[in-house]
Amino acid sequence: MAASTPDTAPAVKKDRTHYLYIAVIVAVALGITVGLVAPDFAVELKPIGTGFVNLIKMMISPIIFCTIVLGIGSVRKAAKVGAVGGIALLYFTIMSLVALGIGLVVGNILDPGTGLAVTDAVKDVGHAQVDAEAKDTTEFLLGIIPTTFVSAFTEGEVLQTLLIALLAGFALQAMGPAGAPVLRGVEHIQRLVFRILAMVMWAAPVGAFGAMAAVVGSAGVDALKDLALLMVGFYITCFLFVIVVLGTLLRIIAGLNILTLFKYLGREFLLILSTSSSESALPRLIAKMEHLGISKPVVGITVPTGYSFNLDGTMIYMTMASLFIADAMGTPMSIGEQIPLLLFLFVASKGAAGVTGAGLATLAGGLQSHKPALVDGIGLIVGIDRFMSEARALTNFAGNAVATVLIGTWTKEIDRERVDQVLAGHLPFDEKTLLDHDDEDVTADIPEQGGEKELAKA
């Protein structure tokens, strides 16, 4: 009898959230319908979707801070954290270059921009996008340092929060037993924040309806027809990159099936699809990767950093969009011209981290700085950019989920037995709190003053 009690509780919670995400699917369908039938009215619904995404975003900084502080503060050796960060950045750089290369090959094969007319109106729209130009590399690096300790949270900058959390984590690590009360306090704050996030998620159907209706209503059917080849080519390229490249890496290195992992993350993919924002799923990705069996330090460092540096979908997008615009402008680029431009965009993209619609903004800023003549053609893809952002966001998210598993495997910070149980459905994710009920107090194994025992892993 006692054994049946734990099995019953998760089933009830799972059923409740199951209905929530069925509602999200229905809301997306209704949003598409309203966008096609009444486009002018649908555009007016945009604030609904924006409001929901903002509700999610307000939780990102505190979740990142708590996760990293608990992870680092409860690990004895600081070198372990440095190793995770180094491996993550190296992996992100390599995969970004691979994504650029794949986009380069597909873009040259499809050659979709030939024959399109670039009118004066299109040119004006293209130049207007440069107003949203991303920061250059120097400004981006300096921007990682917050004005004050608190401004890292109030301004919503992910990398600023990451820096403050790293400093706080290392400080608590150095304090030893004296930092135990602070760690307990952070742990309680984390539970509060995740509970709030779980409550916010019940507004997902409303947010999905508003966001999807606005996207469909603003783009219209004509834009989709005219640029269908670019859209379809981009979606297929992203799909092949995720399944073939990332799937092969996951199978060889971690021994996992990528479809099984994506089934576990199905609700996060649905959330991204309905909001066109990978940031909306960042807090849930952190919670789910920890539940999967990957240590807090690896999750806390890899996921937030990946959201800034591991933008595989954005890399593919900028490559194919650049080639599309060059062809449409009647000035196709040779391979010798393409590679320097794309390497420049690779660097420029790091300055657009955390910016909504960063793909188009970075493309506009990069072309303005490196090849100004092509800015005129950006107006050609403005109409479908939000639809392209769906694939960008889904690919970026998939890349960061796989990266977290791979880095956890390389650093031996992954519980393979738990991974197998979670992916098999034997240890369901707690949708109510986004935390495991059996989480141990991270300060439980902190040694007494002068002790040699290592701190427990979070």
PDB file of N, CA and C in Angstrom, residues 322-367:
ATOM      1  N   SER A 322      21.726  35.877 -45.848  1.00  0.00           N
ATOM      2  CA  SER A 322      22.728  36.707 -46.538  1.00  0.00           C
ATOM      3  C   SER A 322      22.834  36.320 -48.007  1.00  0.00           C
ATOM      4  N   LEU A 323      22.889  35.016 -48.273  1.00  0.00           N
ATOM      5  CA  LEU A 323      22.982  34.549 -49.652  1.00  0.00           C
ATOM      6  C   LEU A 323      21.703  34.870 -50.417  1.00  0.00           C
ATOM      7  N   PHE A 324      20.563  34.732 -49.751  1.00  0.00           N
ATOM      8  CA  PHE A 324      19.270  35.053 -50.370  1.00  0.00           C
ATOM      9  C   PHE A 324      19.217  36.521 -50.781  1.00  0.00           C
ATOM     10  N   ILE A 325      19.614  37.391 -49.880  1.00  0.00           N
ATOM     11  CA  ILE A 325      19.573  38.837 -50.154  1.00  0.00           C
ATOM     12  C   ILE A 325      20.545  39.199 -51.268  1.00  0.00           C
ATOM     13  N   ALA A 326      21.741  38.627 -51.242  1.00  0.00           N
ATOM     14  CA  ALA A 326      22.729  38.925 -52.277  1.00  0.00           C
ATOM     15  C   ALA A 326      22.214  38.513 -53.658  1.00  0.00           C
ATOM     16  N   ASP A 327      21.576  37.352 -53.744  1.00  0.00           N
ATOM     17  CA  ASP A 327      21.022  36.901 -55.023  1.00  0.00           C
ATOM     18  C   ASP A 327      19.876  37.807 -55.464  1.00  0.00           C
ATOM     19  N   ALA A 328      18.997  38.180 -54.505  1.00  0.00           N
ATOM     20  CA  ALA A 328      17.849  39.029 -54.827  1.00  0.00           C
ATOM     21  C   ALA A 328      18.296  40.414 -55.302  1.00  0.00           C
ATOM     22  N   MET A 329      19.420  40.879 -54.791  1.00  0.00           N
ATOM     23  CA  MET A 329      19.942  42.191 -55.178  1.00  0.00           C
ATOM     24  C   MET A 329      20.676  42.149 -56.513  1.00  0.00           C
ATOM     25  N   GLY A 330      20.802  40.946 -57.078  1.00  0.00           N
ATOM     26  CA  GLY A 330      21.510  40.821 -58.346  1.00  0.00           C
ATOM     27  C   GLY A 330      23.014  40.895 -58.203  1.00  0.00           C
ATOM     28  N   THR A 331      23.515  40.718 -56.970  1.00  0.00           N
ATOM     29  CA  THR A 331      24.964  40.765 -56.730  1.00  0.00           C
ATOM     30  C   THR A 331      25.391  39.518 -55.955  1.00  0.00           C
ATOM     31  N   PRO A 332      25.257  38.336 -56.573  1.00  0.00           N
ATOM     32  CA  PRO A 332      25.637  37.105 -55.866  1.00  0.00           C
ATOM     33  C   PRO A 332      27.100  37.143 -55.446  1.00  0.00           C
ATOM     34  N   MET A 333      27.359  36.602 -54.253  1.00  0.00           N
ATOM     35  CA  MET A 333      28.713  36.625 -53.696  1.00  0.00           C
ATOM     36  C   MET A 333      29.457  35.339 -54.039  1.00  0.00           C
ATOM     37  N   SER A 334      30.746  35.492 -54.293  1.00  0.00           N
ATOM     38  CA  SER A 334      31.598  34.326 -54.483  1.00  0.00           C
ATOM     39  C   SER A 334      31.910  33.728 -53.118  1.00  0.00           C
ATOM     40  N   ILE A 335      32.447  32.509 -53.110  1.00  0.00           N
ATOM     41  CA  ILE A 335      32.807  31.864 -51.847  1.00  0.00           C
ATOM     42  C   ILE A 335      33.813  32.723 -51.087  1.00  0.00           C
ATOM     43  N   GLY A 336      34.721  33.347 -51.815  1.00  0.00           N
ATOM     44  CA  GLY A 336      35.721  34.211 -51.174  1.00  0.00           C
ATOM     45  C   GLY A 336      35.102  35.395 -50.473  1.00  0.00           C
ATOM     46  N   GLU A 337      33.927  35.867 -50.950  1.00  0.00           N
ATOM     47  CA  GLU A 337      33.226  36.978 -50.301  1.00  0.00           C
ATOM     48  C   GLU A 337      32.315  36.480 -49.184  1.00  0.00           C
ATOM     49  N   GLN A 338      31.771  35.284 -49.364  1.00  0.00           N
ATOM     50  CA  GLN A 338      30.827  34.755 -48.399  1.00  0.00           C
ATOM     51  C   GLN A 338      31.484  34.450 -47.049  1.00  0.00           C
ATOM     52  N   ILE A 339      32.625  33.807 -47.073  1.00  0.00           N
ATOM     53  CA  ILE A 339      33.261  33.353 -45.831  1.00  0.00           C
ATOM     54  C   ILE A 339      33.622  34.506 -44.890  1.00  0.00           C
ATOM     55  N   PRO A 340      34.284  35.593 -45.374  1.00  0.00           N
ATOM     56  CA  PRO A 340      34.589  36.712 -44.460  1.00  0.00           C
ATOM     57  C   PRO A 340      33.323  37.344 -43.871  1.00  0.00           C
ATOM     58  N   LEU A 341      32.262  37.466 -44.695  1.00  0.00           N
ATOM     59  CA  LEU A 341      31.011  38.054 -44.200  1.00  0.00           C
ATOM     60  C   LEU A 341      30.418  37.191 -43.099  1.00  0.00           C
ATOM     61  N   LEU A 342      30.406  35.893 -43.317  1.00  0.00           N
ATOM     62  CA  LEU A 342      29.791  35.001 -42.350  1.00  0.00           C
ATOM     63  C   LEU A 342      30.605  34.923 -41.062  1.00  0.00           C
ATOM     64  N   LEU A 343      31.923  34.973 -41.162  1.00  0.00           N
ATOM     65  CA  LEU A 343      32.746  34.995 -39.950  1.00  0.00           C
ATOM     66  C   LEU A 343      32.496  36.278 -39.168  1.00  0.00           C
ATOM     67  N   PHE A 344      32.280  37.374 -39.906  1.00  0.00           N
ATOM     68  CA  PHE A 344      31.967  38.641 -39.244  1.00  0.00           C
ATOM     69  C   PHE A 344      30.626  38.536 -38.523  1.00  0.00           C
ATOM     70  N   LEU A 345      29.630  37.944 -39.185  1.00  0.00           N
ATOM     71  CA  LEU A 345      28.322  37.787 -38.564  1.00  0.00           C
ATOM     72  C   LEU A 345      28.388  36.837 -37.374  1.00  0.00           C
ATOM     73  N   PHE A 346      29.281  35.849 -37.442  1.00  0.00           N
ATOM     74  CA  PHE A 346      29.478  34.923 -36.324  1.00  0.00           C
ATOM     75  C   PHE A 346      29.892  35.686 -35.070  1.00  0.00           C
ATOM     76  N   VAL A 347      30.813  36.635 -35.223  1.00  0.00           N
ATOM     77  CA  VAL A 347      31.262  37.443 -34.086  1.00  0.00           C
ATOM     78  C   VAL A 347      30.175  38.427 -33.669  1.00  0.00           C
ATOM     79  N   ALA A 348      29.518  39.051 -34.670  1.00  0.00           N
ATOM     80  CA  ALA A 348      28.503  40.063 -34.363  1.00  0.00           C
ATOM     81  C   ALA A 348      27.320  39.470 -33.617  1.00  0.00           C
ATOM     82  N   SER A 349      27.020  38.204 -33.870  1.00  0.00           N
ATOM     83  CA  SER A 349      25.863  37.585 -33.230  1.00  0.00           C
ATOM     84  C   SER A 349      26.008  37.513 -31.724  1.00  0.00           C
ATOM     85  N   LYS A 350      27.247  37.489 -31.235  1.00  0.00           N
ATOM     86  CA  LYS A 350      27.454  37.417 -29.791  1.00  0.00           C
ATOM     87  C   LYS A 350      27.014  38.709 -29.106  1.00  0.00           C
ATOM     88  N   GLY A 351      26.980  39.809 -29.872  1.00  0.00           N
ATOM     89  CA  GLY A 351      26.523  41.070 -29.304  1.00  0.00           C
ATOM     90  C   GLY A 351      25.023  41.214 -29.297  1.00  0.00           C
ATOM     91  N   ALA A 352      24.313  40.232 -29.877  1.00  0.00           N
ATOM     92  CA  ALA A 352      22.850  40.303 -29.931  1.00  0.00           C
ATOM     93  C   ALA A 352      22.201  39.356 -28.957  1.00  0.00           C
ATOM     94  N   ALA A 353      23.013  38.780 -28.064  1.00  0.00           N
ATOM     95  CA  ALA A 353      22.486  37.788 -27.131  1.00  0.00           C
ATOM     96  C   ALA A 353      21.394  38.391 -26.270  1.00  0.00           C
ATOM     97  N   GLY A 354      20.301  37.657 -26.136  1.00  0.00           N
ATOM     98  CA  GLY A 354      19.215  38.086 -25.265  1.00  0.00           C
ATOM     99  C   GLY A 354      18.283  39.104 -25.872  1.00  0.00           C
ATOM    100  N   VAL A 355      18.520  39.480 -27.157  1.00  0.00           N
ATOM    101  CA  VAL A 355      17.667  40.465 -27.806  1.00  0.00           C
ATOM    102  C   VAL A 355      16.560  39.747 -28.560  1.00  0.00           C
ATOM    103  N   THR A 356      15.312  40.141 -28.318  1.00  0.00           N
ATOM    104  CA  THR A 356      14.200  39.537 -29.034  1.00  0.00           C
ATOM    105  C   THR A 356      14.313  39.875 -30.516  1.00  0.00           C
ATOM    106  N   GLY A 357      14.180  38.869 -31.388  1.00  0.00           N
ATOM    107  CA  GLY A 357      14.341  39.105 -32.816  1.00  0.00           C
ATOM    108  C   GLY A 357      15.784  39.373 -33.173  1.00  0.00           C
ATOM    109  N   ALA A 358      16.716  38.824 -32.404  1.00  0.00           N
ATOM    110  CA  ALA A 358      18.130  39.131 -32.583  1.00  0.00           C
ATOM    111  C   ALA A 358      18.652  38.716 -33.947  1.00  0.00           C
ATOM    112  N   GLY A 359      18.054  37.694 -34.563  1.00  0.00           N
ATOM    113  CA  GLY A 359      18.541  37.233 -35.854  1.00  0.00           C
ATOM    114  C   GLY A 359      18.499  38.325 -36.904  1.00  0.00           C
ATOM    115  N   LEU A 360      17.348  38.976 -37.059  1.00  0.00           N
ATOM    116  CA  LEU A 360      17.206  40.026 -38.053  1.00  0.00           C
ATOM    117  C   LEU A 360      18.027  41.256 -37.684  1.00  0.00           C
ATOM    118  N   ALA A 361      18.035  41.599 -36.392  1.00  0.00           N
ATOM    119  CA  ALA A 361      18.803  42.762 -35.948  1.00  0.00           C
ATOM    120  C   ALA A 361      20.292  42.566 -36.201  1.00  0.00           C
ATOM    121  N   THR A 362      20.801  41.384 -35.911  1.00  0.00           N
ATOM    122  CA  THR A 362      22.215  41.104 -36.121  1.00  0.00           C
ATOM    123  C   THR A 362      22.556  41.090 -37.598  1.00  0.00           C
ATOM    124  N   LEU A 363      21.682  40.502 -38.408  1.00  0.00           N
ATOM    125  CA  LEU A 363      21.902  40.467 -39.850  1.00  0.00           C
ATOM    126  C   LEU A 363      21.978  41.885 -40.412  1.00  0.00           C
ATOM    127  N   ALA A 364      21.041  42.736 -40.002  1.00  0.00           N
ATOM    128  CA  ALA A 364      21.027  44.116 -40.482  1.00  0.00           C
ATOM    129  C   ALA A 364      22.289  44.863 -40.059  1.00  0.00           C
ATOM    130  N   GLY A 365      22.637  44.734 -38.780  1.00  0.00           N
ATOM    131  CA  GLY A 365      23.837  45.418 -38.295  1.00  0.00           C
ATOM    132  C   GLY A 365      25.096  44.895 -38.941  1.00  0.00           C
ATOM    133  N   GLY A 366      25.185  43.576 -39.128  1.00  0.00           N
ATOM    134  CA  GLY A 366      26.371  42.984 -39.740  1.00  0.00           C
ATOM    135  C   GLY A 366      26.545  43.396 -41.183  1.00  0.00           C
ATOM    136  N   LEU A 367      25.456  43.383 -41.958  1.00  0.00           N
ATOM    137  CA  LEU A 367      25.537  43.791 -43.361  1.00  0.00           C
ATOM    138  C   LEU A 367      25.867  45.278 -43.488  1.00  0.00           C
TER     139      LEU A 367
END
